[in-house]
Amino acid sequence: MTALQVILVSVSAYLGTTVLGAATGRQPWATSLVYALTLCISAVIVATAVSQLLGAATGGPASEISLPLGLPWLGSHLRIDALSAFFLSVVGLGGVLSSLYGLGYGHHEEAPQRVLPFFPAFLAGMNLVILAADAFTFLISWEFMSLASWALVMAHHQEAANRKAGYIYIVMASFGTLALLLAFGLLAGADGNYAFAAIRAAEHTPAVAGTVLVLLLLGAGSKAGLVPLHVWLPLAHPAAPSHVSALMSGVMTKVAIYGFIRIVFDLLGQPAPWQGILVLVIGGATATFGILHALMERDLKRLLAYSTIENIGIIFVSLGLTLAFASNGMTGPAALAFTAALFHVLNHSFFKSLLFFGAGAVLSATGERDMEKLGGLIHRMPVTSFAFLVGSVAISALPPFNGFASEWLAFQAILQSPDLPQWGLKIIVPAIGGLLALSAALAATCFVKAFGVTFLGRPRTAIASTATEVDHFSLAAMLVLAALCLLAGILPGLVMDSLAPVALALLGNRLPEQAAIAWLSIVPITETHSSYNGLLVFLFIAFSASLSAFLVHRLGSRALRRAPAWDCGFPEPSPMTQYSAGSFAQPIRRVFGTLVFRARERVDMPAPGELRPARLTVTTRDLIWDWLYAPLTGVVGYVAEKLNHLQFLTIRRYLSLVFVALILLLLVVALWT
């Protein structure tokens, strides 16, 4: 069988597992069976997709198949090429590790019958989106993916917060699908040929191309989490089970990025410089907004959700750079920026899945997501603590882990901006580079807070003091991801070479081959401009740390000495005197609070003689929700209330309304033709 046929059979196996999960979800053995099957199916997809991607590097052709499904005159077109093979690898690997994690974590699920049928369906939907080669199949698969993930978000629908998260998520998903439907309608044109091959061959006017780009930013951007369409992420990710949160954040958002790349770089034709400016500005704003809100959070999973928004912004900044360079025929820098975007897609799927797995382990062991009620877990959950630390260092873009390699490539692309001819781009690109640098520094601050408050210090509650390590399946999934974060960081050249066929197919150029460079260095442009060697950096850090530890133990006392922590002259044994998530974020809140969060601090100070404690209450707001979505929902509610009387009309008035609507529709058609 061809690679495409193998993946289609695997998708069918996912759907069969969905039926099996629905039939046996209440059985005690169903959890192990369903996750074992999805793990095996996902492993087959990963192996097939990676083989196809490596084959594309040696000139292997894309393969396509048409099935007699869907629209009668169109059928269902499915295709695998270098771009789809890469994203299938990301989805498949996410499915393997989430399934491995689910083998242990799933046994803590209170209602597995609400999760098991939809988990394989979710994976099937994401794979079908990537395989789709016509608009109808793409949209049907997109909606199937959205509905399956919505069902997983609503798994614990007894809680009011989860119901609200599910409602907002399905509304935003429907809005995104509508925007994509309009975009494909414009691309198909009057002929109505929805096959990607026909759209690719057609000529699109600048007005159509610009409108399609805006619709894509609304449609794919709402699913990816671009600001201001991000509002569902910090609600839906905490509501879903943790391994589902890892899939939604680490994988599903990448499927949205795939849709954007497929249409903009494959179907839409030559970009214009203003398109690059638009995507750059939105990406930079998204990155900064996301990490600032992540810093304010005390809920561990909400913090990770806002951090996803930041990383999506980084990817879109790289894609905006690609558009800017490609619009000016600068295919070399465009290939550099595009490779940085794809590399960060892969990296984010690694370290964000790892961090959500770590948050799920903490939740399983303590029942808490609130960092203020944790602390001291490094002594009780050492493996989870180590894995979460690796993910924190990787997402903070610190060497030698993978986050540094992809963000370093993005900055190398930014440094090529002086060669752009448009003054608007010459000004905008360095400004966005400054925002990325600020986001990187704030990300490091954010995850020092997340790791320190959660795992270090003393337990703040009895639950944290009695936590125990989680099961071996969950630990194995986290350790595999930690190893992948390190390998992609110390061997980035191998990843960059595997991404070269994607850049070559879409941009007509690729980065120089990195595998042949001595010492496994990477040289994205020329040695006179830049180079980086992740392996040597790793060896230097490992050697320096080992030497320092040896000297300390050799020259210092070998006896273990314990003493009370420095108490600043106030010997108060309460663990509440430690740094908290709120106190850690206070300096950032004081700087950005009024402008970004509308932060308010209220102090309740007892009168002299009162024995009750003083209380400091801090509130922050999402201004985009307050200024955009709250008024919009108010208008919708008002209009719905005013139109409510329409359901009480007589039959004659209903027929009159239908007649008037028909006349108006005929007038529109007459004017259009």
XYZ file of C-alpha atoms in Angstrom, residues 247-597:
351
model
C -3.594 17.477 22.255
C -5.616 20.667 21.906
C -2.748 22.979 22.804
C 0.197 21.063 21.380
C -1.443 19.568 18.286
C -4.861 20.990 17.333
C -3.584 24.555 17.224
C -0.939 23.279 14.775
C -3.667 21.862 12.548
C -5.047 25.410 12.386
C -1.580 26.660 11.426
C -1.473 23.942 8.757
C -4.717 25.272 7.300
C -3.279 28.790 7.202
C -0.051 27.638 5.549
C -1.841 25.404 3.043
C -4.075 28.176 1.769
C -1.734 31.172 1.976
C 1.466 29.589 0.708
C 0.073 26.869 -1.555
C -3.298 27.977 -2.955
C -3.360 31.763 -2.817
C -0.429 32.649 -5.055
C 2.150 35.428 -4.789
C 1.713 37.445 -1.560
C 1.809 41.228 -1.226
C 4.059 43.090 1.258
C 1.099 44.430 3.259
C 0.053 40.860 4.010
C 3.363 40.274 5.766
C 2.900 43.456 7.824
C -0.601 42.401 8.898
C 0.472 38.921 10.003
C 3.573 40.294 11.738
C 1.615 42.819 13.781
C -1.032 40.277 14.819
C 1.634 37.704 15.691
C 3.684 40.149 17.776
C 0.609 41.392 19.647
C -0.502 37.806 20.279
C 2.889 36.761 21.672
C 3.132 39.707 24.075
C -0.503 39.576 25.184
C -0.381 35.836 25.829
C 2.704 35.787 28.010
C 1.649 38.846 30.032
C -1.623 37.156 30.934
C 0.185 33.882 31.650
C 2.310 35.716 34.212
C -0.785 36.842 36.089
C -2.314 33.371 36.408
C -2.269 31.188 39.505
C -4.172 28.311 37.851
C -1.472 26.087 36.348
C -3.475 24.945 33.317
C -4.742 28.465 32.533
C -1.133 29.655 32.692
C -0.185 27.014 30.121
C -3.144 27.980 27.935
C -2.084 31.626 27.842
C 1.471 30.491 27.145
C 0.133 28.648 24.094
C -1.218 31.968 22.826
C 2.294 33.407 23.138
C 3.877 30.585 21.171
C 1.234 30.791 18.454
C 2.183 34.446 18.162
C 5.848 33.488 17.692
C 4.896 31.094 14.883
C 2.773 33.710 13.137
C 5.581 36.271 13.411
C 7.794 33.816 11.515
C 5.034 33.243 8.943
C 4.613 37.011 8.563
C 8.348 37.305 7.914
C 8.011 34.568 5.309
C 5.256 36.515 3.550
C 7.300 39.719 3.684
C 10.385 38.107 2.162
C 8.478 36.033 -0.379
C 6.546 39.074 -1.621
C 9.901 40.647 -2.549
C 11.366 37.553 -4.182
C 13.839 36.990 -1.320
C 13.424 33.219 -1.247
C 16.506 32.525 0.903
C 15.396 34.600 3.929
C 11.826 33.412 3.319
C 12.994 29.802 3.615
C 14.807 30.703 6.855
C 11.707 32.293 8.413
C 9.479 29.461 7.192
C 11.817 26.819 8.623
C 11.811 28.703 11.940
C 7.985 28.613 11.950
C 7.807 24.881 11.222
C 10.574 24.116 13.716
C 8.679 25.996 16.409
C 5.513 24.124 15.481
C 7.338 20.892 16.271
C 9.037 22.247 19.369
C 5.857 23.659 20.833
C 4.097 20.342 20.360
C 6.899 18.762 22.417
C 7.287 21.081 25.377
C 3.664 22.188 25.683
C 2.455 18.576 25.709
C 5.112 17.832 28.334
C 3.971 20.736 30.497
C 0.299 19.794 30.267
C 1.224 16.218 31.180
C 3.102 17.592 34.183
C 0.110 19.715 35.180
C -2.095 16.632 34.845
C 0.262 14.660 37.079
C 0.086 17.403 39.708
C -3.700 17.445 39.412
C -3.873 13.651 39.795
C -1.607 13.673 42.849
C -3.106 16.663 44.657
C -6.472 17.437 43.076
C -5.319 21.065 42.719
C -4.463 23.377 39.817
C -4.050 26.435 42.042
C -0.327 27.021 42.512
C -0.992 28.898 45.764
C -2.071 25.572 47.307
C 0.945 23.578 46.113
C 4.679 23.765 46.790
C 7.341 21.302 47.873
C 6.358 18.713 45.264
C 9.950 18.210 44.130
C 10.486 15.964 47.191
C 7.313 13.942 46.628
C 7.163 13.851 42.817
C 10.820 13.985 41.732
C 10.376 12.545 38.222
C 7.436 14.800 37.426
C 9.404 17.746 38.804
C 12.393 16.935 36.610
C 10.256 16.558 33.493
C 8.364 19.786 34.204
C 11.678 21.569 34.727
C 12.884 20.397 31.305
C 9.672 21.655 29.721
C 9.990 24.977 31.547
C 13.570 25.487 30.346
C 12.610 24.496 26.784
C 9.605 26.834 26.572
C 11.724 29.647 28.044
C 13.980 29.350 24.961
C 17.107 28.590 26.972
C 19.923 26.495 25.460
C 20.555 23.680 24.905
C 16.864 22.757 24.570
C 14.724 22.955 21.473
C 12.877 26.189 22.185
C 16.104 28.133 21.869
C 16.958 26.652 18.466
C 13.697 27.628 16.747
C 13.488 31.088 18.322
C 17.140 31.681 17.421
C 16.262 30.926 13.791
C 13.365 33.389 13.989
C 15.696 36.117 15.232
C 18.166 35.289 12.465
C 15.345 35.881 9.982
C 14.506 39.191 11.673
C 18.124 40.274 11.204
C 17.630 39.963 7.425
C 14.958 42.684 7.434
C 17.297 45.576 6.442
C 17.420 44.023 2.958
C 13.662 44.510 2.518
C 12.851 47.378 0.118
C 9.685 48.670 1.839
C 10.254 51.187 4.624
C 7.164 49.967 6.416
C 8.704 46.523 6.759
C 12.092 47.989 7.672
C 10.420 49.687 10.650
C 7.857 47.059 11.620
C 10.127 44.001 11.620
C 12.684 45.294 14.191
C 9.807 46.508 16.380
C 8.242 43.059 16.286
C 11.676 41.618 17.031
C 11.751 43.735 20.180
C 8.349 42.368 21.179
C 9.628 38.819 20.656
C 12.665 39.534 22.824
C 10.365 40.931 25.534
C 8.110 37.871 25.232
C 11.088 35.522 25.574
C 12.262 37.280 28.754
C 8.745 37.268 30.218
C 8.353 33.584 29.320
C 11.441 32.757 31.361
C 10.009 34.771 34.261
C 6.651 33.042 33.906
C 8.059 29.537 34.094
C 10.448 30.333 36.918
C 7.250 31.255 38.746
C 5.350 28.157 37.563
C 8.085 25.715 38.534
C 9.222 27.485 41.687
C 5.810 28.044 43.239
C 4.520 24.582 42.302
C 7.504 22.351 43.047
C 9.932 24.238 45.301
C 9.689 25.557 48.837
C 7.466 24.020 51.483
C 3.996 22.547 50.930
C 1.349 25.207 51.443
C -1.468 22.729 52.132
C -1.871 19.257 53.612
C -2.774 17.908 50.171
C 0.571 19.020 48.751
C 2.446 17.537 51.712
C 0.939 14.069 51.132
C 1.262 13.919 47.317
C 2.855 10.868 45.714
C 4.375 10.205 42.300
C 2.022 9.247 39.462
C 1.869 6.010 37.455
C 4.637 4.692 35.205
C 2.750 5.292 31.935
C 2.394 8.987 32.686
C 6.033 9.248 33.740
C 7.169 7.427 30.589
C 5.248 9.852 28.352
C 6.795 12.845 30.143
C 10.327 11.464 30.014
C 10.049 10.675 26.296
C 8.978 14.258 25.617
C 11.792 15.591 27.824
C 14.278 13.540 25.780
C 12.782 14.855 22.517
C 13.118 18.437 23.769
C 16.810 17.811 24.409
C 17.475 15.927 21.161
C 15.800 18.564 18.997
C 17.838 21.193 20.830
C 21.254 19.592 20.481
C 20.682 18.241 16.949
C 18.661 21.016 15.289
C 20.402 20.579 11.949
C 18.778 17.187 11.422
C 15.343 18.682 12.034
C 16.059 21.596 9.704
C 17.138 19.238 6.924
C 13.952 17.200 7.321
C 11.920 20.414 6.924
C 13.766 21.427 3.756
C 11.372 19.625 1.345
C 8.437 21.611 2.743
C 10.172 24.953 2.195
C 11.380 23.866 -1.249
C 7.887 22.832 -2.350
C 6.146 26.018 -1.181
C 8.829 28.683 -1.588
C 11.134 27.292 -4.254
C 14.161 27.479 -1.948
C 15.542 25.823 1.181
C 18.226 26.315 3.780
C 21.696 24.929 3.064
C 22.150 21.311 4.070
C 23.091 21.233 7.745
C 24.022 17.574 8.254
C 27.291 17.966 6.378
C 28.532 20.827 8.570
C 31.310 19.898 10.990
C 30.477 19.258 14.651
C 26.765 19.233 13.849
C 26.658 23.028 13.850
C 23.837 24.883 12.124
C 24.594 27.726 9.725
C 21.258 29.016 8.402
C 22.811 31.729 6.214
C 26.616 31.855 6.119
C 29.295 31.395 8.751
C 30.088 35.113 8.585
C 26.535 35.900 9.683
C 25.677 33.294 12.309
C 26.170 29.768 13.544
C 25.111 27.713 16.546
C 26.142 24.345 17.897
C 23.630 22.876 20.307
C 25.709 19.765 20.963
C 28.788 21.727 22.062
C 26.663 24.008 24.226
C 25.097 20.961 25.865
C 28.501 19.363 26.479
C 29.862 22.611 27.906
C 26.906 23.010 30.267
C 27.086 19.365 31.365
C 30.865 19.542 31.917
C 30.691 22.847 33.807
C 27.870 21.667 36.044
C 29.593 18.350 36.762
C 32.913 20.037 37.502
C 31.269 22.552 39.831
C 29.433 19.807 41.708
C 32.648 17.784 42.010
C 34.632 20.726 43.349
C 31.937 21.668 45.835
C 31.748 18.132 47.196
C 35.513 17.648 47.063
C 36.572 20.901 48.670
C 33.569 21.510 50.887
C 32.250 19.446 53.738
C 30.859 16.045 52.781
C 28.465 16.091 55.711
C 24.854 16.923 55.004
C 23.873 19.979 56.986
C 20.324 21.223 57.408
C 19.350 24.541 58.932
C 16.230 26.692 59.023
C 15.646 28.975 56.058
C 16.600 32.615 56.509
C 13.585 34.257 58.130
C 14.571 37.946 57.740
C 14.255 38.382 61.486
C 10.638 37.165 61.579
C 10.679 33.525 62.714
C 7.259 32.531 61.428
C 7.016 28.818 60.604
C 3.964 29.130 58.342
C 4.604 28.123 54.705
C 2.295 30.967 53.692
C 5.193 33.363 54.249
C 6.842 31.992 51.104
C 6.712 33.669 47.736
C 3.367 33.006 46.087
C 2.297 33.138 42.447
C 0.682 36.524 43.041
C 3.662 38.060 44.819
C 6.039 36.749 42.155
C 4.018 38.462 39.410
C 3.514 41.698 41.364
C 6.351 43.718 39.719
C 5.071 42.870 36.224
C 1.512 43.618 37.318
C 2.585 47.016 38.631
C 4.266 47.870 35.322
C 1.632 46.598 32.886
C -1.421 46.240 35.109
C -3.279 49.448 34.338
C -2.758 49.229 30.586
C -3.074 45.499 29.900
C -5.067 43.933 32.735
